[in-house]
């Protein structure tokens, strides 16, 4: 059974990204299949895992979330990058700031990220979410993690 862990804190600079990356690599070292989701528009997890300019990516977490908000069919594997350390990354970029704002008026807004994560559970032992330092709409997902 896949475990979902959201690394959350409303303060920045408290090692959320470092914890997510290191925990992910450690779990891979223990033989687990791991997806790390960068849920911070700064894209620091994406950059720390080698994505030089996440803002130039065609597919990242914000575009997937926008498709879910618009109730479009989503290829959940599109945009996932396999890292040389053995984990998979769903990158993020600055576009997530706009998605966070659009979630305010979205129906079932608290389920947008959950919908994506639920669709990925069958492929992984662990899904780790690196959250932004905020109490925005994306942050409301954290209590759902298990």
mmCIF file of N, CA and C in Angstrom:
data_model
loop_
_atom_site.group_PDB
_atom_site.id
_atom_site.type_symbol
_atom_site.label_atom_id
_atom_site.label_comp_id
_atom_site.label_asym_id
_atom_site.label_seq_id
_atom_site.Cartn_x
_atom_site.Cartn_y
_atom_site.Cartn_z
ATOM 1 N N UNK A 1 0.842 -1.187 0.000
ATOM 2 C CA UNK A 1 0.000 0.000 0.000
ATOM 3 C C UNK A 1 0.880 1.241 0.000
ATOM 4 N N UNK A 2 0.583 2.157 -0.882
ATOM 5 C CA UNK A 2 1.351 3.388 -1.030
ATOM 6 C C UNK A 2 1.102 4.320 0.156
ATOM 7 N N UNK A 3 2.171 4.861 0.684
ATOM 8 C CA UNK A 3 2.094 5.868 1.749
ATOM 9 C C UNK A 3 2.341 7.238 1.126
ATOM 10 N N UNK A 4 1.527 8.206 1.500
ATOM 11 C CA UNK A 4 1.682 9.576 1.028
ATOM 12 C C UNK A 4 2.125 10.425 2.205
ATOM 13 N N UNK A 5 3.226 11.144 2.016
ATOM 14 C CA UNK A 5 3.764 11.996 3.078
ATOM 15 C C UNK A 5 3.942 13.401 2.511
ATOM 16 N N UNK A 6 3.260 14.367 3.109
ATOM 17 C CA UNK A 6 3.409 15.764 2.716
ATOM 18 C C UNK A 6 4.336 16.443 3.714
ATOM 19 N N UNK A 7 5.403 17.043 3.207
ATOM 20 C CA UNK A 7 6.363 17.767 4.042
ATOM 21 C C UNK A 7 5.911 19.227 4.037
ATOM 22 N N UNK A 8 5.287 19.662 5.138
ATOM 23 C CA UNK A 8 4.645 20.979 5.206
ATOM 24 C C UNK A 8 5.141 21.789 6.396
ATOM 25 N N UNK A 9 5.282 23.075 6.187
ATOM 26 C CA UNK A 9 5.545 24.038 7.243
ATOM 27 C C UNK A 9 5.307 25.404 6.628
ATOM 28 N N UNK A 10 4.584 26.281 7.318
ATOM 29 C CA UNK A 10 4.300 27.586 6.720
ATOM 30 C C UNK A 10 5.518 28.493 6.667
ATOM 31 N N UNK A 11 6.586 28.123 7.337
ATOM 32 C CA UNK A 11 7.811 28.919 7.319
ATOM 33 C C UNK A 11 8.747 28.386 6.239
ATOM 34 N N UNK A 12 9.409 29.285 5.574
ATOM 35 C CA UNK A 12 10.413 28.886 4.593
ATOM 36 C C UNK A 12 11.751 28.640 5.269
ATOM 37 N N UNK A 13 12.632 27.940 4.579
ATOM 38 C CA UNK A 13 13.986 27.729 5.079
ATOM 39 C C UNK A 13 14.101 26.755 6.228
ATOM 40 N N UNK A 14 13.156 25.821 6.329
ATOM 41 C CA UNK A 14 13.197 24.859 7.435
ATOM 42 C C UNK A 14 13.501 23.438 6.940
ATOM 43 N N UNK A 15 14.076 23.331 5.770
ATOM 44 C CA UNK A 15 14.540 22.061 5.186
ATOM 45 C C UNK A 15 13.440 21.144 4.675
ATOM 46 N N UNK A 16 12.314 21.711 4.233
ATOM 47 C CA UNK A 16 11.265 20.877 3.635
ATOM 48 C C UNK A 16 11.786 20.193 2.376
ATOM 49 N N UNK A 17 12.414 20.966 1.512
ATOM 50 C CA UNK A 17 12.919 20.432 0.249
ATOM 51 C C UNK A 17 14.038 19.431 0.477
ATOM 52 N N UNK A 18 14.972 19.768 1.338
ATOM 53 C CA UNK A 18 16.083 18.861 1.646
ATOM 54 C C UNK A 18 15.567 17.561 2.241
ATOM 55 N N UNK A 19 14.609 17.665 3.147
ATOM 56 C CA UNK A 19 14.021 16.471 3.759
ATOM 57 C C UNK A 19 13.342 15.605 2.704
ATOM 58 N N UNK A 20 12.582 16.233 1.819
ATOM 59 C CA UNK A 20 11.873 15.484 0.778
ATOM 60 C C UNK A 20 12.848 14.742 -0.126
ATOM 61 N N UNK A 21 13.870 15.445 -0.608
ATOM 62 C CA UNK A 21 14.841 14.819 -1.515
ATOM 63 C C UNK A 21 15.605 13.696 -0.824
ATOM 64 N N UNK A 22 16.101 13.955 0.369
ATOM 65 C CA UNK A 22 16.901 12.939 1.070
ATOM 66 C C UNK A 22 16.066 11.740 1.502
ATOM 67 N N UNK A 23 14.848 11.982 1.964
ATOM 68 C CA UNK A 23 13.968 10.881 2.327
ATOM 69 C C UNK A 23 13.648 10.033 1.095
ATOM 70 N N UNK A 24 13.396 10.699 -0.020
ATOM 71 C CA UNK A 24 13.107 9.979 -1.262
ATOM 72 C C UNK A 24 14.256 9.096 -1.702
ATOM 73 N N UNK A 25 15.461 9.642 -1.707
ATOM 74 C CA UNK A 25 16.642 8.865 -2.101
ATOM 75 C C UNK A 25 16.877 7.726 -1.113
ATOM 76 N N UNK A 26 16.676 7.987 0.170
ATOM 77 C CA UNK A 26 16.842 6.941 1.181
ATOM 78 C C UNK A 26 15.856 5.800 0.993
ATOM 79 N N UNK A 27 14.619 6.128 0.677
ATOM 80 C CA UNK A 27 13.610 5.095 0.450
ATOM 81 C C UNK A 27 13.925 4.275 -0.800
ATOM 82 N N UNK A 28 14.428 4.940 -1.832
ATOM 83 C CA UNK A 28 14.857 4.211 -3.031
ATOM 84 C C UNK A 28 15.983 3.250 -2.671
ATOM 85 N N UNK A 29 16.910 3.712 -1.829
ATOM 86 C CA UNK A 29 18.006 2.859 -1.372
ATOM 87 C C UNK A 29 17.525 1.646 -0.599
ATOM 88 N N UNK A 30 16.332 1.752 -0.020
ATOM 89 C CA UNK A 30 15.736 0.633 0.717
ATOM 90 C C UNK A 30 14.863 -0.234 -0.192
ATOM 91 N N UNK A 31 14.947 0.021 -1.499
ATOM 92 C CA UNK A 31 14.222 -0.806 -2.459
ATOM 93 C C UNK A 31 12.794 -0.387 -2.738
ATOM 94 N N UNK A 32 12.425 0.827 -2.383
ATOM 95 C CA UNK A 32 11.056 1.305 -2.578
ATOM 96 C C UNK A 32 10.937 2.111 -3.871
ATOM 97 N N UNK A 33 9.745 2.079 -4.453
ATOM 98 C CA UNK A 33 9.418 2.923 -5.607
ATOM 99 C C UNK A 33 8.897 4.242 -5.051
ATOM 100 N N UNK A 34 9.516 5.355 -5.471
ATOM 101 C CA UNK A 34 9.209 6.650 -4.858
ATOM 102 C C UNK A 34 8.931 7.716 -5.919
ATOM 103 N N UNK A 35 7.857 8.464 -5.701
ATOM 104 C CA UNK A 35 7.558 9.661 -6.475
ATOM 105 C C UNK A 35 7.671 10.848 -5.535
ATOM 106 N N UNK A 36 8.441 11.858 -5.924
ATOM 107 C CA UNK A 36 8.468 13.112 -5.173
ATOM 108 C C UNK A 36 7.738 14.152 -6.015
ATOM 109 N N UNK A 37 6.854 14.892 -5.367
ATOM 110 C CA UNK A 37 6.077 15.924 -6.040
ATOM 111 C C UNK A 37 6.524 17.273 -5.514
ATOM 112 N N UNK A 38 6.988 18.113 -6.414
ATOM 113 C CA UNK A 38 7.366 19.473 -6.059
ATOM 114 C C UNK A 38 6.091 20.309 -6.097
ATOM 115 N N UNK A 39 5.578 20.701 -4.938
ATOM 116 C CA UNK A 39 4.347 21.494 -4.852
ATOM 117 C C UNK A 39 4.649 22.905 -4.369
ATOM 118 N N UNK A 40 5.781 23.432 -4.805
ATOM 119 C CA UNK A 40 6.213 24.780 -4.438
ATOM 120 C C UNK A 40 6.530 25.531 -5.726
ATOM 121 N N UNK A 41 5.869 26.672 -5.982
ATOM 122 C CA UNK A 41 6.108 27.393 -7.237
ATOM 123 C C UNK A 41 7.545 27.878 -7.415
ATOM 124 N N UNK A 42 8.327 27.886 -6.346
ATOM 125 C CA UNK A 42 9.737 28.251 -6.493
ATOM 126 C C UNK A 42 10.517 27.158 -7.217
ATOM 127 N N UNK A 43 9.989 25.931 -7.214
ATOM 128 C CA UNK A 43 10.617 24.830 -7.934
ATOM 129 C C UNK A 43 11.950 24.384 -7.375
ATOM 130 N N UNK A 44 12.180 24.603 -6.090
ATOM 131 C CA UNK A 44 13.484 24.257 -5.512
ATOM 132 C C UNK A 44 13.763 22.757 -5.521
ATOM 133 N N UNK A 45 12.757 21.925 -5.278
ATOM 134 C CA UNK A 45 12.976 20.479 -5.338
ATOM 135 C C UNK A 45 13.338 20.071 -6.763
ATOM 136 N N UNK A 46 12.632 20.621 -7.725
ATOM 137 C CA UNK A 46 12.933 20.323 -9.131
ATOM 138 C C UNK A 46 14.368 20.715 -9.462
ATOM 139 N N UNK A 47 14.767 21.904 -9.034
ATOM 140 C CA UNK A 47 16.131 22.364 -9.302
ATOM 141 C C UNK A 47 17.159 21.523 -8.568
ATOM 142 N N UNK A 48 16.865 21.144 -7.327
ATOM 143 C CA UNK A 48 17.836 20.355 -6.564
ATOM 144 C C UNK A 48 18.013 18.960 -7.159
ATOM 145 N N UNK A 49 17.027 18.510 -7.925
ATOM 146 C CA UNK A 49 17.136 17.208 -8.583
ATOM 147 C C UNK A 49 17.552 17.343 -10.049
ATOM 148 N N UNK A 50 18.089 18.513 -10.407
ATOM 149 C CA UNK A 50 18.739 18.669 -11.703
ATOM 150 C C UNK A 50 17.957 19.340 -12.811
ATOM 151 N N UNK A 51 16.747 19.817 -12.546
ATOM 152 C CA UNK A 51 15.988 20.528 -13.572
ATOM 153 C C UNK A 51 16.481 21.974 -13.569
ATOM 154 N N UNK A 52 17.213 22.346 -14.609
ATOM 155 C CA UNK A 52 17.871 23.658 -14.624
ATOM 156 C C UNK A 52 16.884 24.828 -14.638
ATOM 157 N N UNK A 53 15.846 24.742 -15.450
ATOM 158 C CA UNK A 53 14.872 25.834 -15.507
ATOM 159 C C UNK A 53 13.458 25.257 -15.548
ATOM 160 N N UNK A 54 12.875 24.990 -14.384
ATOM 161 C CA UNK A 54 11.541 24.380 -14.359
ATOM 162 C C UNK A 54 10.464 25.222 -15.038
ATOM 163 N N UNK A 55 10.679 26.542 -15.131
ATOM 164 C CA UNK A 55 9.678 27.403 -15.764
ATOM 165 C C UNK A 55 9.551 27.134 -17.259
ATOM 166 N N UNK A 56 10.518 26.455 -17.848
ATOM 167 C CA UNK A 56 10.481 26.149 -19.280
ATOM 168 C C UNK A 56 9.872 24.776 -19.582
ATOM 169 N N UNK A 57 9.494 24.034 -18.559
ATOM 170 C CA UNK A 57 8.916 22.708 -18.782
ATOM 171 C C UNK A 57 7.520 22.822 -19.387
ATOM 172 N N UNK A 58 7.248 21.982 -20.368
ATOM 173 C CA UNK A 58 5.933 21.973 -21.002
ATOM 174 C C UNK A 58 4.873 21.390 -20.070
ATOM 175 N N UNK A 59 5.250 20.342 -19.339
ATOM 176 C CA UNK A 59 4.319 19.699 -18.408
ATOM 177 C C UNK A 59 4.955 19.673 -17.026
ATOM 178 N N UNK A 60 4.217 20.171 -16.052
ATOM 179 C CA UNK A 60 4.646 20.162 -14.654
ATOM 180 C C UNK A 60 3.369 20.105 -13.810
ATOM 181 N N UNK A 61 3.526 20.067 -12.507
ATOM 182 C CA UNK A 61 2.369 19.950 -11.619
ATOM 183 C C UNK A 61 1.274 20.983 -11.916
ATOM 184 N N UNK A 62 1.608 22.262 -12.160
ATOM 185 C CA UNK A 62 0.536 23.232 -12.416
ATOM 186 C C UNK A 62 -0.326 22.880 -13.629
ATOM 187 N N UNK A 63 0.287 22.425 -14.713
ATOM 188 C CA UNK A 63 -0.507 22.103 -15.905
ATOM 189 C C UNK A 63 -1.387 20.878 -15.669
ATOM 190 N N UNK A 64 -0.889 19.913 -14.901
ATOM 191 C CA UNK A 64 -1.701 18.741 -14.553
ATOM 192 C C UNK A 64 -2.891 19.178 -13.688
ATOM 193 N N UNK A 65 -2.636 20.029 -12.704
ATOM 194 C CA UNK A 65 -3.709 20.492 -11.819
ATOM 195 C C UNK A 65 -4.751 21.304 -12.583
ATOM 196 N N UNK A 66 -4.305 22.117 -13.543
ATOM 197 C CA UNK A 66 -5.250 22.893 -14.351
ATOM 198 C C UNK A 66 -6.175 21.971 -15.137
ATOM 199 N N UNK A 67 -5.626 20.882 -15.675
ATOM 200 C CA UNK A 67 -6.458 19.924 -16.414
ATOM 201 C C UNK A 67 -7.487 19.279 -15.488
ATOM 202 N N UNK A 68 -7.078 18.978 -14.264
ATOM 203 C CA UNK A 68 -8.011 18.387 -13.299
ATOM 204 C C UNK A 68 -9.105 19.390 -12.931
ATOM 205 N N UNK A 69 -8.731 20.651 -12.708
ATOM 206 C CA UNK A 69 -9.710 21.698 -12.383
ATOM 207 C C UNK A 69 -10.739 21.830 -13.500
ATOM 208 N N UNK A 70 -10.279 21.749 -14.762
ATOM 209 C CA UNK A 70 -11.175 21.895 -15.918
ATOM 210 C C UNK A 70 -11.865 20.580 -16.277
ATOM 211 N N UNK A 71 -11.659 19.559 -15.439
ATOM 212 C CA UNK A 71 -12.292 18.249 -15.620
ATOM 213 C C UNK A 71 -11.940 17.615 -16.964
ATOM 214 N N UNK A 72 -10.691 17.807 -17.390
ATOM 215 C CA UNK A 72 -10.202 17.187 -18.621
ATOM 216 C C UNK A 72 -9.531 15.862 -18.288
ATOM 217 N N UNK A 73 -9.456 14.993 -19.283
ATOM 218 C CA UNK A 73 -8.756 13.729 -19.090
ATOM 219 C C UNK A 73 -7.262 14.008 -18.953
ATOM 220 N N UNK A 74 -6.641 13.343 -17.991
ATOM 221 C CA UNK A 74 -5.242 13.618 -17.672
ATOM 222 C C UNK A 74 -4.412 12.349 -17.834
ATOM 223 N N UNK A 75 -3.296 12.467 -18.551
ATOM 224 C CA UNK A 75 -2.313 11.384 -18.595
ATOM 225 C C UNK A 75 -1.423 11.587 -17.374
ATOM 226 N N UNK A 76 -1.664 10.805 -16.331
ATOM 227 C CA UNK A 76 -0.998 11.035 -15.047
ATOM 228 C C UNK A 76 0.507 10.791 -15.101
ATOM 229 N N UNK A 77 0.972 10.062 -16.094
ATOM 230 C CA UNK A 77 2.411 9.796 -16.179
ATOM 231 C C UNK A 77 3.146 10.871 -16.970
ATOM 232 N N UNK A 78 2.414 11.717 -17.663
ATOM 233 C CA UNK A 78 3.048 12.762 -18.463
ATOM 234 C C UNK A 78 3.715 13.790 -17.548
ATOM 235 N N UNK A 79 4.921 14.128 -17.868
ATOM 236 C CA UNK A 79 5.651 15.130 -17.102
ATOM 237 C C UNK A 79 6.535 14.561 -16.011
ATOM 238 N N UNK A 80 6.382 13.282 -15.695
ATOM 239 C CA UNK A 80 7.213 12.673 -14.646
ATOM 240 C C UNK A 80 8.615 12.457 -15.192
ATOM 241 N N UNK A 81 9.584 12.858 -14.405
ATOM 242 C CA UNK A 81 10.996 12.744 -14.793
ATOM 243 C C UNK A 81 11.655 11.712 -13.894
ATOM 244 N N UNK A 82 12.308 10.730 -14.520
ATOM 245 C CA UNK A 82 13.026 9.708 -13.748
ATOM 246 C C UNK A 82 14.422 10.244 -13.432
ATOM 247 N N UNK A 83 14.758 10.292 -12.158
ATOM 248 C CA UNK A 83 16.046 10.821 -11.706
ATOM 249 C C UNK A 83 17.072 9.700 -11.620
ATOM 250 N N UNK A 84 18.325 10.036 -11.845
ATOM 251 C CA UNK A 84 19.394 9.027 -11.835
ATOM 252 C C UNK A 84 19.527 8.313 -10.493
ATOM 253 N N UNK A 85 19.035 8.916 -9.414
ATOM 254 C CA UNK A 85 19.082 8.279 -8.092
ATOM 255 C C UNK A 85 18.016 7.199 -7.937
ATOM 256 N N UNK A 86 17.112 7.096 -8.933
ATOM 257 C CA UNK A 86 16.113 6.042 -8.909
ATOM 258 C C UNK A 86 14.714 6.474 -8.537
ATOM 259 N N UNK A 87 14.545 7.725 -8.151
ATOM 260 C CA UNK A 87 13.199 8.187 -7.827
ATOM 261 C C UNK A 87 12.606 8.940 -9.005
ATOM 262 N N UNK A 88 11.303 9.119 -8.977
ATOM 263 C CA UNK A 88 10.606 9.880 -10.003
ATOM 264 C C UNK A 88 10.209 11.233 -9.429
ATOM 265 N N UNK A 89 10.188 12.235 -10.300
ATOM 266 C CA UNK A 89 9.876 13.612 -9.907
ATOM 267 C C UNK A 89 8.744 14.153 -10.754
ATOM 268 N N UNK A 90 7.738 14.704 -10.098
ATOM 269 C CA UNK A 90 6.764 15.552 -10.782
ATOM 270 C C UNK A 90 7.206 16.970 -10.469
ATOM 271 N N UNK A 91 7.795 17.650 -11.460
ATOM 272 C CA UNK A 91 8.352 18.980 -11.206
ATOM 273 C C UNK A 91 7.271 20.047 -11.064
ATOM 274 N N UNK A 92 7.704 21.204 -10.615
ATOM 275 C CA UNK A 92 6.810 22.340 -10.435
ATOM 276 C C UNK A 92 7.508 23.596 -10.943
ATOM 277 N N UNK A 93 6.716 24.625 -11.193
ATOM 278 C CA UNK A 93 7.276 25.907 -11.603
ATOM 279 C C UNK A 93 6.376 27.042 -11.112
ATOM 280 N N UNK A 94 6.714 28.235 -11.509
ATOM 281 C CA UNK A 94 6.040 29.436 -11.018
ATOM 282 C C UNK A 94 4.546 29.457 -11.359
ATOM 283 N N UNK A 95 4.142 28.697 -12.363
ATOM 284 C CA UNK A 95 2.728 28.663 -12.742
ATOM 285 C C UNK A 95 1.824 28.170 -11.611
ATOM 286 N N UNK A 96 2.399 27.475 -10.639
ATOM 287 C CA UNK A 96 1.588 26.992 -9.517
ATOM 288 C C UNK A 96 0.999 28.152 -8.715
ATOM 289 N N UNK A 97 1.652 29.302 -8.732
ATOM 290 C CA UNK A 97 1.104 30.475 -8.030
ATOM 291 C C UNK A 97 -0.261 30.841 -8.593
ATOM 292 N N UNK A 98 -0.400 30.808 -9.905
ATOM 293 C CA UNK A 98 -1.678 31.097 -10.542
ATOM 294 C C UNK A 98 -2.718 30.033 -10.260
ATOM 295 N N UNK A 99 -2.288 28.780 -10.218
ATOM 296 C CA UNK A 99 -3.214 27.686 -9.916
ATOM 297 C C UNK A 99 -3.734 27.834 -8.492
ATOM 298 N N UNK A 100 -2.857 28.193 -7.567
ATOM 299 C CA UNK A 100 -3.270 28.368 -6.171
ATOM 300 C C UNK A 100 -4.368 29.421 -6.068
ATOM 301 N N UNK A 101 -4.242 30.499 -6.839
ATOM 302 C CA UNK A 101 -5.260 31.553 -6.845
ATOM 303 C C UNK A 101 -6.557 31.037 -7.466
ATOM 304 N N UNK A 102 -6.449 30.275 -8.570
ATOM 305 C CA UNK A 102 -7.662 29.778 -9.236
ATOM 306 C C UNK A 102 -8.397 28.738 -8.397
ATOM 307 N N UNK A 103 -7.699 28.097 -7.472
ATOM 308 C CA UNK A 103 -8.344 27.106 -6.606
ATOM 309 C C UNK A 103 -9.372 27.730 -5.673
ATOM 310 N N UNK A 104 -9.232 29.022 -5.410
ATOM 311 C CA UNK A 104 -10.155 29.696 -4.495
ATOM 312 C C UNK A 104 -11.598 29.534 -4.968
ATOM 313 N N UNK A 105 -11.819 29.604 -6.277
ATOM 314 C CA UNK A 105 -13.173 29.511 -6.828
ATOM 315 C C UNK A 105 -13.510 28.136 -7.402
ATOM 316 N N UNK A 106 -12.582 27.206 -7.370
ATOM 317 C CA UNK A 106 -12.808 25.888 -7.980
ATOM 318 C C UNK A 106 -13.715 25.028 -7.109
ATOM 319 N N UNK A 107 -14.567 24.265 -7.772
ATOM 320 C CA UNK A 107 -15.401 23.292 -7.067
ATOM 321 C C UNK A 107 -14.495 22.169 -6.568
ATOM 322 N N UNK A 108 -14.753 21.668 -5.397
ATOM 323 C CA UNK A 108 -13.974 20.560 -4.814
ATOM 324 C C UNK A 108 -12.476 20.854 -4.834
ATOM 325 N N UNK A 109 -12.129 22.083 -4.549
ATOM 326 C CA UNK A 109 -10.738 22.520 -4.646
ATOM 327 C C UNK A 109 -9.783 21.704 -3.785
ATOM 328 N N UNK A 110 -10.277 21.225 -2.644
ATOM 329 C CA UNK A 110 -9.395 20.466 -1.759
ATOM 330 C C UNK A 110 -9.059 19.089 -2.324
ATOM 331 N N UNK A 111 -9.711 18.706 -3.415
ATOM 332 C CA UNK A 111 -9.472 17.386 -3.996
ATOM 333 C C UNK A 111 -8.639 17.416 -5.274
ATOM 334 N N UNK A 112 -8.214 18.583 -5.729
ATOM 335 C CA UNK A 112 -7.477 18.659 -6.993
ATOM 336 C C UNK A 112 -6.151 17.913 -6.889
ATOM 337 N N UNK A 113 -5.340 18.247 -5.918
ATOM 338 C CA UNK A 113 -4.066 17.547 -5.756
ATOM 339 C C UNK A 113 -4.306 16.100 -5.336
ATOM 340 N N UNK A 114 -5.305 15.886 -4.511
ATOM 341 C CA UNK A 114 -5.634 14.525 -4.075
ATOM 342 C C UNK A 114 -5.991 13.647 -5.277
ATOM 343 N N UNK A 115 -6.733 14.193 -6.229
ATOM 344 C CA UNK A 115 -7.103 13.442 -7.429
ATOM 345 C C UNK A 115 -5.864 12.975 -8.173
ATOM 346 N N UNK A 116 -4.896 13.863 -8.325
ATOM 347 C CA UNK A 116 -3.655 13.484 -9.009
ATOM 348 C C UNK A 116 -2.916 12.408 -8.217
ATOM 349 N N UNK A 117 -2.746 12.637 -6.931
ATOM 350 C CA UNK A 117 -1.990 11.695 -6.101
ATOM 351 C C UNK A 117 -2.663 10.324 -6.089
ATOM 352 N N UNK A 118 -3.977 10.303 -5.962
ATOM 353 C CA UNK A 118 -4.702 9.024 -5.956
ATOM 354 C C UNK A 118 -4.436 8.239 -7.236
ATOM 355 N N UNK A 119 -4.344 8.935 -8.352
ATOM 356 C CA UNK A 119 -4.117 8.250 -9.626
ATOM 357 C C UNK A 119 -2.699 7.695 -9.739
ATOM 358 N N UNK A 120 -1.788 8.173 -8.906
ATOM 359 C CA UNK A 120 -0.389 7.729 -8.957
ATOM 360 C C UNK A 120 -0.074 6.644 -7.934
ATOM 361 N N UNK A 121 -0.941 6.423 -6.983
ATOM 362 C CA UNK A 121 -0.658 5.494 -5.876
ATOM 363 C C UNK A 121 -0.341 4.076 -6.338
ATOM 364 N N UNK A 122 -0.964 3.628 -7.406
ATOM 365 C CA UNK A 122 -0.754 2.245 -7.845
ATOM 366 C C UNK A 122 0.671 1.991 -8.336
ATOM 367 N N UNK A 123 1.402 3.039 -8.669
ATOM 368 C CA UNK A 123 2.738 2.888 -9.238
ATOM 369 C C UNK A 123 3.865 2.967 -8.207
ATOM 370 N N UNK A 124 3.564 3.427 -6.996
ATOM 371 C CA UNK A 124 4.621 3.742 -6.034
ATOM 372 C C UNK A 124 4.348 3.165 -4.650
ATOM 373 N N UNK A 125 5.452 2.969 -3.912
ATOM 374 C CA UNK A 125 5.354 2.598 -2.501
ATOM 375 C C UNK A 125 5.196 3.846 -1.633
ATOM 376 N N UNK A 126 5.848 4.934 -2.069
ATOM 377 C CA UNK A 126 5.800 6.207 -1.334
ATOM 378 C C UNK A 126 5.634 7.357 -2.314
ATOM 379 N N UNK A 127 4.809 8.323 -1.928
ATOM 380 C CA UNK A 127 4.699 9.591 -2.635
ATOM 381 C C UNK A 127 4.994 10.673 -1.607
ATOM 382 N N UNK A 128 6.021 11.463 -1.882
ATOM 383 C CA UNK A 128 6.437 12.543 -0.983
ATOM 384 C C UNK A 128 6.105 13.874 -1.644
ATOM 385 N N UNK A 129 5.476 14.770 -0.901
ATOM 386 C CA UNK A 129 5.075 16.066 -1.443
ATOM 387 C C UNK A 129 5.837 17.169 -0.724
ATOM 388 N N UNK A 130 6.618 17.913 -1.486
ATOM 389 C CA UNK A 130 7.349 19.065 -0.959
ATOM 390 C C UNK A 130 6.443 20.283 -1.097
ATOM 391 N N UNK A 131 5.852 20.729 0.003
ATOM 392 C CA UNK A 131 4.877 21.824 -0.021
ATOM 393 C C UNK A 131 5.539 23.197 0.033
ATOM 394 N N UNK A 132 4.805 24.179 -0.447
ATOM 395 C CA UNK A 132 5.280 25.564 -0.392
ATOM 396 C C UNK A 132 5.150 26.101 1.037
ATOM 397 N N UNK A 133 5.947 27.129 1.376
ATOM 398 C CA UNK A 133 5.841 27.725 2.713
ATOM 399 C C UNK A 133 4.658 28.699 2.774
ATOM 400 N N UNK A 134 3.469 28.157 2.944
ATOM 401 C CA UNK A 134 2.277 28.993 2.931
ATOM 402 C C UNK A 134 1.102 28.205 3.479
ATOM 403 N N UNK A 135 0.037 28.903 3.744
ATOM 404 C CA UNK A 135 -1.207 28.253 4.135
ATOM 405 C C UNK A 135 -2.239 28.417 3.030
ATOM 406 N N UNK A 136 -1.773 28.434 1.768
ATOM 407 C CA UNK A 136 -2.660 28.590 0.619
ATOM 408 C C UNK A 136 -3.487 27.345 0.366
ATOM 409 N N UNK A 137 -4.204 27.346 -0.752
ATOM 410 C CA UNK A 137 -5.112 26.254 -1.080
ATOM 411 C C UNK A 137 -4.377 24.932 -1.286
ATOM 412 N N UNK A 138 -3.170 24.964 -1.826
ATOM 413 C CA UNK A 138 -2.415 23.725 -2.016
ATOM 414 C C UNK A 138 -2.138 23.104 -0.645
ATOM 415 N N UNK A 139 -1.869 23.942 0.327
ATOM 416 C CA UNK A 139 -1.527 23.477 1.673
ATOM 417 C C UNK A 139 -2.670 22.685 2.306
ATOM 418 N N UNK A 140 -3.902 22.940 1.891
ATOM 419 C CA UNK A 140 -5.038 22.230 2.489
ATOM 420 C C UNK A 140 -4.977 20.734 2.217
ATOM 421 N N UNK A 141 -4.133 20.327 1.303
ATOM 422 C CA UNK A 141 -3.968 18.905 1.008
ATOM 423 C C UNK A 141 -3.234 18.180 2.128
ATOM 424 N N UNK A 142 -2.377 18.868 2.843
ATOM 425 C CA UNK A 142 -1.498 18.220 3.825
ATOM 426 C C UNK A 142 -2.217 17.342 4.843
ATOM 427 N N UNK A 143 -3.331 17.749 5.428
ATOM 428 C CA UNK A 143 -3.971 16.867 6.411
ATOM 429 C C UNK A 143 -4.439 15.540 5.817
ATOM 430 N N UNK A 144 -4.601 15.486 4.504
ATOM 431 C CA UNK A 144 -5.043 14.261 3.862
ATOM 432 C C UNK A 144 -3.926 13.235 3.762
ATOM 433 N N UNK A 145 -2.681 13.689 3.809
ATOM 434 C CA UNK A 145 -1.574 12.748 3.629
ATOM 435 C C UNK A 145 -1.605 11.697 4.726
ATOM 436 N N UNK A 146 -1.078 10.534 4.398
ATOM 437 C CA UNK A 146 -1.128 9.433 5.360
ATOM 438 C C UNK A 146 0.155 8.649 5.354
#
